[in-house]
Short mmCIF file of C-alpha atoms and ligand atoms in Angstrom, two decimals:
data_model
loop_
_atom_site.label_atom_id
_atom_site.label_comp_id
_atom_site.label_asym_id
_atom_site.label_seq_id
_atom_site.Cartn_x
_atom_site.Cartn_y
_atom_site.Cartn_z
CA UNK A 1 -1.84 -1.82 26.43
CA UNK A 2 -5.30 -2.62 27.84
CA UNK A 3 -7.74 -5.44 27.41
CA UNK A 4 -11.41 -4.57 27.22
CA UNK A 5 -14.23 -7.07 27.51
CA UNK A 6 -17.17 -5.35 25.88
CA UNK A 7 -20.37 -7.21 26.59
CA UNK A 8 -21.39 -9.40 24.78
CA UNK A 9 -18.29 -9.54 22.55
CA UNK A 10 -14.97 -11.16 23.25
CA UNK A 11 -11.97 -9.41 24.81
CA UNK A 12 -10.23 -6.90 22.57
CA UNK A 13 -6.62 -5.93 23.14
CA UNK A 14 -6.15 -2.20 22.70
CA UNK A 15 -2.69 -0.99 21.68
CA UNK A 16 -1.89 2.68 21.48
CA UNK A 17 1.87 2.65 20.87
CA UNK A 18 3.97 0.84 18.28
CA UNK A 19 5.60 -1.27 21.01
CA UNK A 20 2.19 -2.27 22.40
CA UNK A 21 1.02 -3.17 18.91
CA UNK A 22 4.11 -5.33 18.30
CA UNK A 23 3.58 -7.10 21.66
CA UNK A 24 -0.14 -7.66 20.99
CA UNK A 25 0.57 -9.05 17.51
CA UNK A 26 3.30 -11.37 18.78
CA UNK A 27 1.18 -12.65 21.66
CA UNK A 28 -1.73 -13.26 19.27
CA UNK A 29 0.30 -15.49 16.96
CA UNK A 30 1.36 -13.08 14.17
CA UNK A 31 4.66 -14.25 12.71
CA UNK A 32 3.99 -17.83 13.80
CA UNK A 33 1.81 -18.76 10.85
CA UNK A 34 -1.45 -17.05 11.84
CA UNK A 35 -2.94 -15.23 8.84
CA UNK A 36 -3.42 -11.57 9.77
CA UNK A 37 -6.21 -9.33 8.47
CA UNK A 38 -6.28 -5.54 8.89
CA UNK A 39 -9.29 -3.23 8.66
CA UNK A 40 -8.10 0.38 8.79
CA UNK A 41 -10.78 2.80 10.09
CA UNK A 42 -11.13 6.30 11.45
CA UNK A 43 -13.52 5.11 14.16
CA UNK A 44 -17.15 6.24 14.61
CA UNK A 45 -17.85 2.65 13.62
CA UNK A 46 -21.20 1.51 12.24
CA UNK A 47 -22.73 -1.53 10.53
CA UNK A 48 -20.67 -0.82 7.42
CA UNK A 49 -17.47 -1.32 9.42
CA UNK A 50 -18.97 -4.39 11.09
CA UNK A 51 -19.41 -5.91 7.60
CA UNK A 52 -15.72 -5.19 6.88
CA UNK A 53 -14.74 -6.93 10.13
CA UNK A 54 -16.91 -9.94 9.26
CA UNK A 55 -15.36 -10.15 5.79
CA UNK A 56 -11.84 -9.85 7.23
CA UNK A 57 -12.58 -12.35 10.01
CA UNK A 58 -13.57 -14.97 7.43
CA UNK A 59 -10.17 -14.59 5.74
CA UNK A 60 -7.74 -14.69 8.68
CA UNK A 61 -6.99 -16.12 12.11
CA UNK A 62 -5.99 -12.79 13.61
CA UNK A 63 -8.06 -9.65 13.02
CA UNK A 64 -6.60 -6.19 13.65
CA UNK A 65 -8.58 -2.95 13.33
CA UNK A 66 -7.00 0.48 13.47
CA UNK A 67 -8.93 3.44 14.81
CA UNK A 68 -7.11 6.63 13.85
CA UNK A 69 -8.50 9.92 12.57
CA UNK A 70 -5.70 10.64 10.14
CA UNK A 71 -4.99 14.39 10.09
CA UNK A 72 -2.97 14.10 6.88
CA UNK A 73 -6.05 13.30 4.78
CA UNK A 74 -8.04 16.36 5.93
CA UNK A 75 -7.61 19.66 4.10
CA UNK A 76 -7.81 23.15 5.56
CA UNK A 77 -11.43 23.94 6.38
CA UNK A 78 -12.45 20.26 6.41
CA UNK A 79 -14.06 18.57 9.40
CA UNK A 80 -11.00 17.14 11.25
CA UNK A 81 -11.87 18.74 14.58
CA UNK A 82 -15.52 17.76 14.47
CA UNK A 83 -14.95 14.27 13.05
CA UNK A 84 -16.78 11.96 15.52
CA UNK A 85 -14.59 10.20 18.08
CA UNK A 86 -16.41 7.35 19.85
CA UNK A 87 -13.70 4.93 21.02
CA UNK A 88 -15.71 3.17 23.76
CA UNK A 89 -18.57 2.34 21.41
CA UNK A 90 -16.03 1.40 18.72
CA UNK A 91 -14.39 -1.14 21.05
CA UNK A 92 -17.76 -2.69 21.82
CA UNK A 93 -18.53 -3.14 18.12
CA UNK A 94 -15.01 -4.53 17.52
CA UNK A 95 -15.54 -7.07 20.31
CA UNK A 96 -18.87 -8.12 18.85
CA UNK A 97 -17.33 -8.73 15.42
CA UNK A 98 -14.29 -10.77 16.32
CA UNK A 99 -11.59 -8.09 16.28
CA UNK A 100 -8.62 -9.35 18.33
CA UNK A 101 -6.48 -6.22 18.43
CA UNK A 102 -7.45 -2.56 18.08
CA UNK A 103 -4.62 -0.16 17.28
CA UNK A 104 -5.74 3.29 18.47
CA UNK A 105 -2.66 5.52 18.35
CA UNK A 106 -2.24 9.26 18.86
CA UNK A 107 -0.93 11.45 16.04
CA UNK A 108 2.65 11.41 17.42
CA UNK A 109 2.76 7.60 17.32
CA UNK A 110 1.85 7.50 13.62
CA UNK A 111 3.69 10.70 12.69
CA UNK A 112 6.78 11.04 14.94
CA UNK A 113 7.72 13.88 12.59
CA UNK A 114 4.89 16.34 11.85
CA UNK A 115 4.30 17.23 9.11
CA UNK A 116 5.83 14.04 7.74
CA UNK A 117 8.89 14.41 5.53
CA UNK A 118 8.04 11.39 3.36
CA UNK A 119 4.57 10.94 1.85
CA UNK A 120 3.09 8.66 -0.79
CA UNK A 121 2.13 10.41 -4.04
CA UNK A 122 -1.06 8.89 -5.50
CA UNK A 123 -0.26 10.10 -9.04
CA UNK A 124 -2.78 11.46 -11.53
CA UNK A 125 -5.71 9.39 -10.30
CA UNK A 126 -5.33 11.06 -6.92
CA UNK A 127 -6.12 14.45 -8.43
CA UNK A 128 -9.52 13.70 -10.00
CA UNK A 129 -13.01 13.21 -8.50
CA UNK A 130 -12.50 13.27 -4.71
CA UNK A 131 -8.92 14.42 -5.24
CA UNK A 132 -10.05 17.46 -7.24
CA UNK A 133 -12.41 18.54 -4.45
CA UNK A 134 -9.98 17.58 -1.68
CA UNK A 135 -6.39 18.34 -2.75
CA UNK A 136 -3.88 16.23 -0.80
CA UNK A 137 -6.58 13.88 0.50
CA UNK A 138 -5.32 10.72 -1.20
CA UNK A 139 -1.69 11.54 -0.41
CA UNK A 140 -2.80 11.47 3.23
CA UNK A 141 -4.76 8.24 2.79
CA UNK A 142 -1.97 6.37 0.97
CA UNK A 143 0.65 7.59 3.44
CA UNK A 144 -1.27 6.38 6.49
CA UNK A 145 -2.26 3.09 4.83
CA UNK A 146 1.41 2.46 3.96
CA UNK A 147 2.37 3.15 7.57
CA UNK A 148 -0.35 0.82 8.88
CA UNK A 149 0.71 -1.93 6.46
CA UNK A 150 4.29 -1.45 7.70
CA UNK A 151 3.26 -1.64 11.37
CA UNK A 152 0.79 -4.54 11.15
CA UNK A 153 2.22 -6.48 8.16
CA UNK A 154 -1.22 -7.92 7.29
CA UNK A 155 -1.72 -10.74 4.81
CA UNK A 156 -5.06 -9.23 3.81
CA UNK A 157 -6.65 -5.79 4.23
CA UNK A 158 -10.33 -5.02 3.76
CA UNK A 159 -11.76 -1.67 2.58
CA UNK A 160 -15.29 -0.61 1.70
CA UNK A 161 -16.36 0.01 -1.90
CA UNK A 162 -18.24 3.13 -0.77
CA UNK A 163 -14.86 4.89 -0.97
CA UNK A 164 -14.36 3.45 -4.43
CA UNK A 165 -11.57 5.77 -5.56
CA UNK A 166 -9.70 5.08 -2.33
CA UNK A 167 -10.00 1.33 -2.96
CA UNK A 168 -8.70 1.65 -6.53
CA UNK A 169 -5.75 3.76 -5.35
CA UNK A 170 -4.89 1.33 -2.55
CA UNK A 171 -5.00 -1.54 -5.06
CA UNK A 172 -2.57 0.41 -7.20
CA UNK A 173 -0.36 1.30 -4.22
CA UNK A 174 0.02 -2.36 -3.33
CA UNK A 175 0.71 -3.37 -6.93
CA UNK A 176 3.16 -0.55 -7.69
CA UNK A 177 5.15 -0.88 -4.46
CA UNK A 178 5.11 -4.72 -4.46
CA UNK A 179 3.47 -4.85 -1.02
CA UNK A 180 2.76 -8.44 0.07
CA UNK A 181 -0.84 -7.82 1.05
CA UNK A 182 -4.10 -8.88 -0.58
CA UNK A 183 -6.58 -5.97 -0.86
CA UNK A 184 -10.26 -6.91 -0.64
CA UNK A 185 -13.15 -4.57 -1.45
CA UNK A 186 -16.38 -5.13 0.49
CA UNK A 187 -19.83 -4.11 -0.74
CA UNK A 188 -21.41 -0.88 0.54
CA UNK A 189 -23.88 -1.38 3.38
CA UNK A 190 -27.09 0.64 3.02
CA UNK A 191 -30.05 1.61 5.14
CA UNK A 192 -33.28 -0.07 3.98
CA UNK A 193 -34.17 3.16 2.10
CA UNK A 194 -30.88 3.09 0.17
CA UNK A 195 -28.74 5.62 2.07
CA UNK A 196 -25.14 4.38 2.15
CA UNK A 197 -23.87 4.08 5.72
CA UNK A 198 -21.33 6.75 6.61
CA UNK A 199 -19.92 8.17 9.83
CA UNK A 200 -21.05 11.56 8.52
CA UNK A 201 -24.76 10.62 8.26
CA UNK A 202 -25.19 11.48 11.96
CA UNK A 203 -24.76 15.16 11.04
CA UNK A 204 -27.77 15.18 8.68
CA UNK A 205 -30.97 16.77 9.98
CA UNK A 206 -34.18 14.81 9.38
CA UNK A 207 -34.97 16.92 6.29
CA UNK A 208 -31.40 16.64 4.97
CA UNK A 209 -31.50 12.88 5.42
CA UNK A 210 -34.54 12.77 3.14
CA UNK A 211 -32.72 14.91 0.56
CA UNK A 212 -29.65 12.66 0.81
CA UNK A 213 -31.67 9.73 -0.52
CA UNK A 214 -31.44 11.40 -3.93
CA UNK A 215 -27.84 10.12 -4.20
CA UNK A 216 -28.70 6.42 -4.09
CA UNK A 217 -31.86 7.04 -6.15
CA UNK A 218 -29.77 8.75 -8.83
CA UNK A 219 -27.29 5.87 -8.88
CA UNK A 220 -30.09 3.33 -9.23
CA UNK A 221 -31.71 5.36 -12.03
CA UNK A 222 -28.32 5.50 -13.78
CA UNK A 223 -27.78 1.77 -13.30
CA UNK A 224 -31.22 0.98 -14.75
CA UNK A 225 -30.39 3.12 -17.80
CA UNK A 226 -27.19 1.11 -18.49
CA UNK A 227 -28.54 -0.48 -21.70
CA UNK A 228 -29.09 2.99 -23.18
CA UNK A 229 -25.36 3.78 -22.96
CA UNK A 230 -23.24 6.38 -21.11
CA UNK A 231 -25.32 9.44 -22.06
CA UNK A 232 -28.51 7.71 -20.99
CA UNK A 233 -26.96 6.72 -17.65
CA UNK A 234 -25.80 10.24 -16.89
CA UNK A 235 -29.08 11.82 -18.02
CA UNK A 236 -31.12 9.46 -15.81
CA UNK A 237 -28.97 10.18 -12.75
CA UNK A 238 -28.90 13.94 -13.43
CA UNK A 239 -32.69 14.05 -13.66
CA UNK A 240 -33.03 12.60 -10.16
CA UNK A 241 -30.43 14.95 -8.70
CA UNK A 242 -32.01 17.98 -10.39
CA UNK A 243 -35.34 17.19 -8.74
CA UNK A 244 -33.80 17.51 -5.25
CA UNK A 245 -32.89 21.15 -4.42
CA UNK A 246 -31.35 20.15 -1.07
CA UNK A 247 -28.49 18.37 -2.85
CA UNK A 248 -25.57 20.40 -4.25
CA UNK A 249 -23.67 18.11 -6.61
CA UNK A 250 -19.89 18.26 -6.58
CA UNK A 251 -19.48 15.65 -9.32
CA UNK A 252 -21.41 12.95 -11.12
CA UNK A 253 -19.08 10.80 -13.18
CA UNK A 254 -19.27 7.59 -15.18
CA UNK A 255 -15.93 5.82 -15.48
CA UNK A 256 -14.38 2.46 -16.18
CA UNK A 257 -13.91 0.22 -13.15
CA UNK A 258 -10.27 1.40 -12.84
CA UNK A 259 -11.56 5.02 -12.96
CA UNK A 260 -9.15 5.89 -15.78
CA UNK A 261 -11.61 6.86 -18.50
CA UNK A 262 -15.25 6.73 -19.55
CA UNK A 263 -16.10 3.46 -21.30
CA UNK A 264 -18.72 3.14 -24.03
CA UNK A 265 -19.62 -0.46 -23.15
CA UNK A 266 -19.06 -3.15 -20.54
CA UNK A 267 -18.74 -2.72 -16.78
CA UNK A 268 -18.49 0.83 -15.48
CA UNK A 269 -18.79 2.75 -12.21
CA UNK A 270 -21.12 5.68 -11.59
CA UNK A 271 -19.86 7.97 -8.84
CA UNK A 272 -21.46 10.90 -7.01
CA UNK A 273 -20.27 13.43 -4.46
CA UNK A 274 -22.65 16.07 -3.13
CA UNK A 275 -23.21 18.39 -0.24
CA UNK A 276 -26.43 18.08 1.71
CA UNK A 277 -26.54 21.03 4.07
CA UNK A 278 -22.97 21.16 5.37
CA UNK A 279 -22.40 17.41 5.05
CA UNK A 280 -20.40 16.07 2.10
CA UNK A 281 -21.53 12.63 1.00
CA UNK A 282 -20.18 10.21 -1.59
CA UNK A 283 -21.67 7.10 -3.13
CA UNK A 284 -21.18 4.89 -6.20
CA UNK A 285 -22.65 1.90 -8.00
CA UNK A 286 -21.66 -0.60 -10.68
CA UNK A 287 -23.30 -0.01 -14.08
CA UNK A 288 -23.44 -2.48 -16.93
CA UNK A 289 -23.37 -0.56 -20.21
CA UNK A 290 -24.92 -2.07 -23.34
O1 LIG B 1 -11.64 4.94 4.79
C1 LIG B 1 -11.18 5.43 5.84
O2 LIG B 1 -11.80 5.39 6.90
C2 LIG B 1 -9.81 6.09 5.81
O3 LIG B 1 -9.59 6.77 4.63
C3 LIG B 1 -8.67 5.09 6.09
C4 LIG B 1 -8.56 4.04 4.98
C5 LIG B 1 -8.88 4.40 7.43
C6 LIG B 1 -7.33 5.83 6.15
O4 LIG B 1 -7.32 6.78 7.17
#
């Protein structure tokens, strides 16, 4: 266990084993009445994560962040090996945003048995949208989140709405398995031009970054077309995407807020996944139908 003092943030305790994590939690007051918040991450932290930390900090006395690139949620041919790993910079950002403890384990600490014998099945919702493009992805996400909840025992856990399907599935995980943790969704943080912050944005070339703006533009066009109903929403978003040849759409989908089916009225969610060059991006926005 080490303690870093990233300037100008406060000291962050870094735990890399389960025993170190237990010790750090105990010494920080967990179990003695301090409300504990957890923000699970895969590192390569940016302002979007900082907003999650700020949200979590406002809800708890003790703030834990995990930094773990979870191999179980990457499929064959996905970018596990080139996923950015920037622990020193991550610790600095954690220190600046009030994180008390960073859990940064190796694979063997999280998965003493590899591949794991027991995994969490996300059910049917795990096989659509992102799950259809990335088979096994949500099984990996729900398994690691369950492990992190077991290790940290947080009172509250904060996730970004940019990964909207992930948030819905984690909500369902907690409800179905009676986990005593409150799940909070935090709004997507965007660049001034609309691009949703993502650890993968750093792989976009300058030209690809311009093309990538079509995702948020399409969502906004769809949102503005809400009063014209579901077909109008999809047509407006499709028109924007069709005008940008650099974007290869994987899916564009309008669903109810629980992602189960397409509503004809009320609150809905418009979701996009697309490849820009070799980079796969996702984004989503709330839509109010007539
Ligand atoms: O959203 C992410 O960064 C990951 O899916 C998560 C929740 C940290 C699980 O590895």
